[in-house]
mmCIF file of C-alpha atoms in Angstrom:
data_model
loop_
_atom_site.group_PDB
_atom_site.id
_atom_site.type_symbol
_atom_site.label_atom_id
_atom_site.label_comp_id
_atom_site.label_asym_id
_atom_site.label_seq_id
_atom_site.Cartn_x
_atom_site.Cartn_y
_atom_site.Cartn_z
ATOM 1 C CA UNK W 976 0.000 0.000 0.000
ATOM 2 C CA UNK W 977 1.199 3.387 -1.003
ATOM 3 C CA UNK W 978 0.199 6.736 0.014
ATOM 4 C CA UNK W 979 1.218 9.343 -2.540
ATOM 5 C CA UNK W 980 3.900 7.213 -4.005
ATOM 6 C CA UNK W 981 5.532 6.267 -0.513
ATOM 7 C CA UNK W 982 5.015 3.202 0.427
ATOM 8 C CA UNK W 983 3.011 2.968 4.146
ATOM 9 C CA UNK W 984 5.569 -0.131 5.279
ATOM 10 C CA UNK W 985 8.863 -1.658 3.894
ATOM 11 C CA UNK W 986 10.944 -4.518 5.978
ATOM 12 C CA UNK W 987 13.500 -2.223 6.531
ATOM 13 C CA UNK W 988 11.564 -1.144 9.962
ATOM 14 C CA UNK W 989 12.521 -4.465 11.512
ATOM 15 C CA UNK W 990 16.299 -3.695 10.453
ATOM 16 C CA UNK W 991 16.018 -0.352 11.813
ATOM 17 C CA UNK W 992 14.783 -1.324 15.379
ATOM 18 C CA UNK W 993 17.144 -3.749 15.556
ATOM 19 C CA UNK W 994 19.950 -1.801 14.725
ATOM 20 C CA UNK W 995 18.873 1.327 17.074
ATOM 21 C CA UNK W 996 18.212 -1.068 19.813
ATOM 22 C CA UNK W 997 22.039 -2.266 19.302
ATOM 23 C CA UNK W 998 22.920 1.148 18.762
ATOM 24 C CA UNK W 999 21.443 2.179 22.283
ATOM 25 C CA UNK W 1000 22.359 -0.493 24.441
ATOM 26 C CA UNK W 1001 26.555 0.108 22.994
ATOM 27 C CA UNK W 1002 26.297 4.088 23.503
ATOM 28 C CA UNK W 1003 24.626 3.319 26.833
ATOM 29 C CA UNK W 1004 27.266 1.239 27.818
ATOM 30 C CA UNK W 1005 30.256 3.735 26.608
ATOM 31 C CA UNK W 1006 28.480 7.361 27.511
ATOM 32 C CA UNK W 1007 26.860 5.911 31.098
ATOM 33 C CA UNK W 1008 28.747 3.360 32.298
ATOM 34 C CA UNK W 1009 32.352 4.137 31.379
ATOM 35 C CA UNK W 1010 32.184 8.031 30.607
ATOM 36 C CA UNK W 1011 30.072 9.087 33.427
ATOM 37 C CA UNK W 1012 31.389 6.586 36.163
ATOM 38 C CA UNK W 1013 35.040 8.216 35.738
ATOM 39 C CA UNK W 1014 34.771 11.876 34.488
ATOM 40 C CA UNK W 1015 31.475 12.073 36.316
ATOM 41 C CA UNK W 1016 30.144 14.980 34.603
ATOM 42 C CA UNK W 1017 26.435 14.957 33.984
ATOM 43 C CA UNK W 1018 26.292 18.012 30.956
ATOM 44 C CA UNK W 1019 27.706 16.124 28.581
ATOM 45 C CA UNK W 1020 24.762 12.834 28.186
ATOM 46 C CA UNK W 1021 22.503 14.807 27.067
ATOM 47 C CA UNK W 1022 24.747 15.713 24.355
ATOM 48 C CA UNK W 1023 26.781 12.230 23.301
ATOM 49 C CA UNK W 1024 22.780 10.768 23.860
ATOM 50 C CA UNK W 1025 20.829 13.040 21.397
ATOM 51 C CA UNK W 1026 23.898 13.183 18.801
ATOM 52 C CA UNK W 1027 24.231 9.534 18.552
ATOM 53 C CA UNK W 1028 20.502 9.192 18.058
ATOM 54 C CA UNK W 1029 20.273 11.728 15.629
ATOM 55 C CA UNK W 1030 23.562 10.506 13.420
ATOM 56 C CA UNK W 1031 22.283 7.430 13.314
ATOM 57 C CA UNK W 1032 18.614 8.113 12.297
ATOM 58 C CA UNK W 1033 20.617 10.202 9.487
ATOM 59 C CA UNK W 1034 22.242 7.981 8.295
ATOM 60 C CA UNK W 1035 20.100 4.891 8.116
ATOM 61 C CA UNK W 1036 17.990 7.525 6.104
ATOM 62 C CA UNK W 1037 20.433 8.570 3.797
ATOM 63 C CA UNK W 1038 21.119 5.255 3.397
ATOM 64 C CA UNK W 1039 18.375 4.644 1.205
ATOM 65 C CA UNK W 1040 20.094 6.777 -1.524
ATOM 66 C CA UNK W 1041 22.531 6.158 -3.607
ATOM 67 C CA UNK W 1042 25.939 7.839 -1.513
ATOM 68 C CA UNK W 1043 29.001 6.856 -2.736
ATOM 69 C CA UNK W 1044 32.113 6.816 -0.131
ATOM 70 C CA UNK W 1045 32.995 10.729 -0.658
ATOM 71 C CA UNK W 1046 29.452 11.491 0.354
ATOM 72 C CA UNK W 1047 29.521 8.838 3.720
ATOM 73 C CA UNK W 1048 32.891 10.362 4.540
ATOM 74 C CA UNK W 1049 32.108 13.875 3.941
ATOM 75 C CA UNK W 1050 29.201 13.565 5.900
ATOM 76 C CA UNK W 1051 31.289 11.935 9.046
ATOM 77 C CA UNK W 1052 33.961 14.629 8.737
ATOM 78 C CA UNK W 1053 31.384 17.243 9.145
ATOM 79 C CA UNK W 1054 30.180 15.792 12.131
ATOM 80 C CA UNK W 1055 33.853 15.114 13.454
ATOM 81 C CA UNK W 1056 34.329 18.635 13.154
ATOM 82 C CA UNK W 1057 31.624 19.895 14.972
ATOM 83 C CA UNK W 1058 32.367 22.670 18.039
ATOM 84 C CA UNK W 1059 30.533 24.299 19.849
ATOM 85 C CA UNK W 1060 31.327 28.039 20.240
ATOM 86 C CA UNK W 1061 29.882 29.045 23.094
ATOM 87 C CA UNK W 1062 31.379 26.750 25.699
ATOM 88 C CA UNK W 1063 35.156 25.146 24.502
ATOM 89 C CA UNK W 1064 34.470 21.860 24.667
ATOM 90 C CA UNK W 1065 37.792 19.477 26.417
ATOM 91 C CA UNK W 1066 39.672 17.034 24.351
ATOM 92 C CA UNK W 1067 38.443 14.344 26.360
ATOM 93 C CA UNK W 1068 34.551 15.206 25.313
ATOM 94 C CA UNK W 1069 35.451 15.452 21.950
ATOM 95 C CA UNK W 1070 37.259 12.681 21.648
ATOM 96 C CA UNK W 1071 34.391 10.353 23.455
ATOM 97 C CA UNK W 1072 31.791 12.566 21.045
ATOM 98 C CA UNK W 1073 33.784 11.552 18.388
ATOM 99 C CA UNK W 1074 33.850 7.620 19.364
ATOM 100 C CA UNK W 1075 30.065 8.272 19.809
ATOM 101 C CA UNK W 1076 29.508 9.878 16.165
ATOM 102 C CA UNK W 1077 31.273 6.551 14.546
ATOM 103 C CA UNK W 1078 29.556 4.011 16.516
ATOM 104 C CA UNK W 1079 26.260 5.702 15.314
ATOM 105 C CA UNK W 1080 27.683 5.823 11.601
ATOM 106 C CA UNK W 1081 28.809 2.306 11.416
ATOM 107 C CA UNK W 1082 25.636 1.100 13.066
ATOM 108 C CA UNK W 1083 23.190 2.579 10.464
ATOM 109 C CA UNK W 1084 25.496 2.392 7.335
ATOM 110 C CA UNK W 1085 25.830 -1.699 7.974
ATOM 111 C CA UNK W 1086 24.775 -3.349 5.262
ATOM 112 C CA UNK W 1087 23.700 -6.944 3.753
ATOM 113 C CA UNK W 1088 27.683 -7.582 3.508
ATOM 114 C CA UNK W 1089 28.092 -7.530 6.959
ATOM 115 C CA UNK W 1090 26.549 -9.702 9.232
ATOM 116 C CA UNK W 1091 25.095 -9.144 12.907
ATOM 117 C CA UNK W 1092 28.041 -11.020 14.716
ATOM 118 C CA UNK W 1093 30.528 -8.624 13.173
ATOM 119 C CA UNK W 1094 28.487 -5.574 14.139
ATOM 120 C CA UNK W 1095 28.076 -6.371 17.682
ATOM 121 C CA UNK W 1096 32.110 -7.667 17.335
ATOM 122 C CA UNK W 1097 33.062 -4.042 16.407
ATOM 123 C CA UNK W 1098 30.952 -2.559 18.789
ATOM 124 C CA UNK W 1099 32.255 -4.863 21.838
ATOM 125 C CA UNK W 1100 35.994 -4.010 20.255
ATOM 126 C CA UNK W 1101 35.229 -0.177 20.576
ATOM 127 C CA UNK W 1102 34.068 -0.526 24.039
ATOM 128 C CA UNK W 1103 36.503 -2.432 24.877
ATOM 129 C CA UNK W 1104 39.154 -0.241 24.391
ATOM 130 C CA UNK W 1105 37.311 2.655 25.596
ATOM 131 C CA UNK W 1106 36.986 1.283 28.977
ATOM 132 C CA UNK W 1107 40.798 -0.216 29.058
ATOM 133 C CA UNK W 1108 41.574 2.944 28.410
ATOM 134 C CA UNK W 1109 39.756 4.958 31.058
ATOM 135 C CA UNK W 1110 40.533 2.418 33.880
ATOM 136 C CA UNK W 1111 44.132 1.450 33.383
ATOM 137 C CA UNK W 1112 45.714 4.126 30.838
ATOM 138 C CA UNK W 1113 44.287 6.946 33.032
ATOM 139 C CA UNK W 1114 45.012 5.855 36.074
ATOM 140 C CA UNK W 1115 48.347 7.405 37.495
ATOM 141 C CA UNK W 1116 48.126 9.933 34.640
ATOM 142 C CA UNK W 1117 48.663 13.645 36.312
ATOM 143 C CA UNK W 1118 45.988 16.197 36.072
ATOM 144 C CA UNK W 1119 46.008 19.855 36.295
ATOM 145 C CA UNK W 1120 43.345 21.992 37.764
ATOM 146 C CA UNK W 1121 43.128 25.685 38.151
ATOM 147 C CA UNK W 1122 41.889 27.257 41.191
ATOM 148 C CA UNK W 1123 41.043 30.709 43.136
ATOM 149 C CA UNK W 1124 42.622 30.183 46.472
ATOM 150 C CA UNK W 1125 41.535 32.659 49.333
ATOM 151 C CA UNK W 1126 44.194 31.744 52.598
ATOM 152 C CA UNK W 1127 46.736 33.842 51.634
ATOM 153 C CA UNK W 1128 49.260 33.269 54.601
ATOM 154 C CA UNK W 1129 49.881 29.985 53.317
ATOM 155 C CA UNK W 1130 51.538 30.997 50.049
ATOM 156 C CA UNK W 1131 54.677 31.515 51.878
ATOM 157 C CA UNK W 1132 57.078 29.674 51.349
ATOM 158 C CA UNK W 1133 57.568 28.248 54.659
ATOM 159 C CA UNK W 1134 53.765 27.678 54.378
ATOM 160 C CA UNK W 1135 53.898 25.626 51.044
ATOM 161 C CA UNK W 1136 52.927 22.370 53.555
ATOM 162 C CA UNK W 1137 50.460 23.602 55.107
ATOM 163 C CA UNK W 1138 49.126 24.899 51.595
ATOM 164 C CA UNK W 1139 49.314 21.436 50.562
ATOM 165 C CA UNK W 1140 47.686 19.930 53.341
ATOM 166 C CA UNK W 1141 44.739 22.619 52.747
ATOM 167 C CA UNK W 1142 43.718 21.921 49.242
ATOM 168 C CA UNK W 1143 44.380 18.277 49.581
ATOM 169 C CA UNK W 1144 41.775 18.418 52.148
ATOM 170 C CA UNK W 1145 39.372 20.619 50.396
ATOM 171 C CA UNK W 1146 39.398 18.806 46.503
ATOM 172 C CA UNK W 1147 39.968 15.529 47.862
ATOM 173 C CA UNK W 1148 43.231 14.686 45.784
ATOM 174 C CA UNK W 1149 46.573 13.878 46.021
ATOM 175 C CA UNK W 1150 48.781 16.360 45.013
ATOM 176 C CA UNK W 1151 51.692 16.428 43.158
ATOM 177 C CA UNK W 1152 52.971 19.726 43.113
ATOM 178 C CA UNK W 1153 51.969 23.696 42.958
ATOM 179 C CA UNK W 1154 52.629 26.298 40.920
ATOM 180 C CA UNK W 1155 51.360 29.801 42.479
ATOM 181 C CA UNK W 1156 50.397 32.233 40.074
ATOM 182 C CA UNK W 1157 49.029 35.866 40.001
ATOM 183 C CA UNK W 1158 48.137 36.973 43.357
ATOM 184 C CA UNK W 1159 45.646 39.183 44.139
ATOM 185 C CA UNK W 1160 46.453 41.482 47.317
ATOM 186 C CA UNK W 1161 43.490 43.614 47.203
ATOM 187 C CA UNK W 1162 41.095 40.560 47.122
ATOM 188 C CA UNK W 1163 43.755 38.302 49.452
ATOM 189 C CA UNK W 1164 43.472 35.388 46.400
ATOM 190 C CA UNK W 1165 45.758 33.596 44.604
ATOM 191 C CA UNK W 1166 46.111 31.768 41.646
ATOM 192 C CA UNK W 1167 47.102 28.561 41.741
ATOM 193 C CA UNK W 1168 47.432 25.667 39.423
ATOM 194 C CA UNK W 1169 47.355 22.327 41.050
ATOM 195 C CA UNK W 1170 49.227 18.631 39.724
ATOM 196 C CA UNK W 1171 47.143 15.893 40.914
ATOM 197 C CA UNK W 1172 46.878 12.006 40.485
ATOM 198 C CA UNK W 1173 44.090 10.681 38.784
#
């Protein structure tokens, strides 16, 4: 049955629900249970959620025409590309936004010549490394955080322990070392750039 020249069902719906439902369960499994549970920043599943979604509705859609590989890559690039100006967005986020955008891509863009055992083989493969990644690459890697500190007795030198002691106590890290920056006298603040341990 057709309705203007569109036809009301094809058997692609089945492939589609399947695929999405794949789709879903692998970004859930990257985006909640690996990139939340050690960055711990909520703002950013909304984002890798909705994008994946929508990339891969896109593409299973575009998918129906005839795109040759110029097309499919130009269409991942500008994706792979995409900023967001208001707010600078870490290399961390874009890199997991970016490992979001190609799971959606390969998901809808599989085709007849690949079966379902390789699909959910990639996928695992990708999350795989992902999560290897996050739990033993990251693990004594050193961080740096900025930060506004207000005690400014303890900027002395002969002071630098008990600085140390103080924002170990207050961030809940362990510290490697300190670099003291501008310091603001009228305001009794200083700036100060803190190593830390992952």
């Amino acid at each position: 049955m057709e309705i203007f020249g569109i036809p009301l069902f094809d058997d692609d719906f089945y492939k589609m629900l399947i695929k999405l439902i794949i789709n879903v369960i692998f970004l859930t499994g990257i985006i909640r249970f690996i990139y939340y549970k050690y960055s711990k920043k909520k703002e950013y599943l909304f984002t890798f959620y909705l994008i994946g979604t929508v990339v891969f509705f896109l593409c299973f859609t575009l998918k129906k025409y005839e795109l040759d590989l110029g097309m499919a890559l130009g269409l991942f690039a500008i994706f792979g590309i995409l900023r967001y100006r208001t707010t600078p967005i870490d290399v961390k986020e874009m890199t997991y936004l970016f490992v979001v955008i190609g799971i959606s891509v390969m998901n809808a863009l599989s085709n007849k010549k690949m079966s379902y055992v390789e699909i959910l083989s990639a996928n695992s493969i990708i999350l795989f490394v992902v999560y290897f990644f996050e739990r033993f690459y990251n693990q004594n890697m050193v961080l740096k955080k900025d930060i506004i500190y207000e005690t400014i007795e303890n900027i002395h030198p002969e002071n630098h322990d008990k600085l140390k002691e103080d924002i170990q106590q207050r961030l809940g890290i362990q510290i490697v070392k300190l670099e003291i920056g501008d310091i603001n006298f009228l305001r009794d603040t200083a700036e100060i750039t803190v190593y830390y341990k992952n």
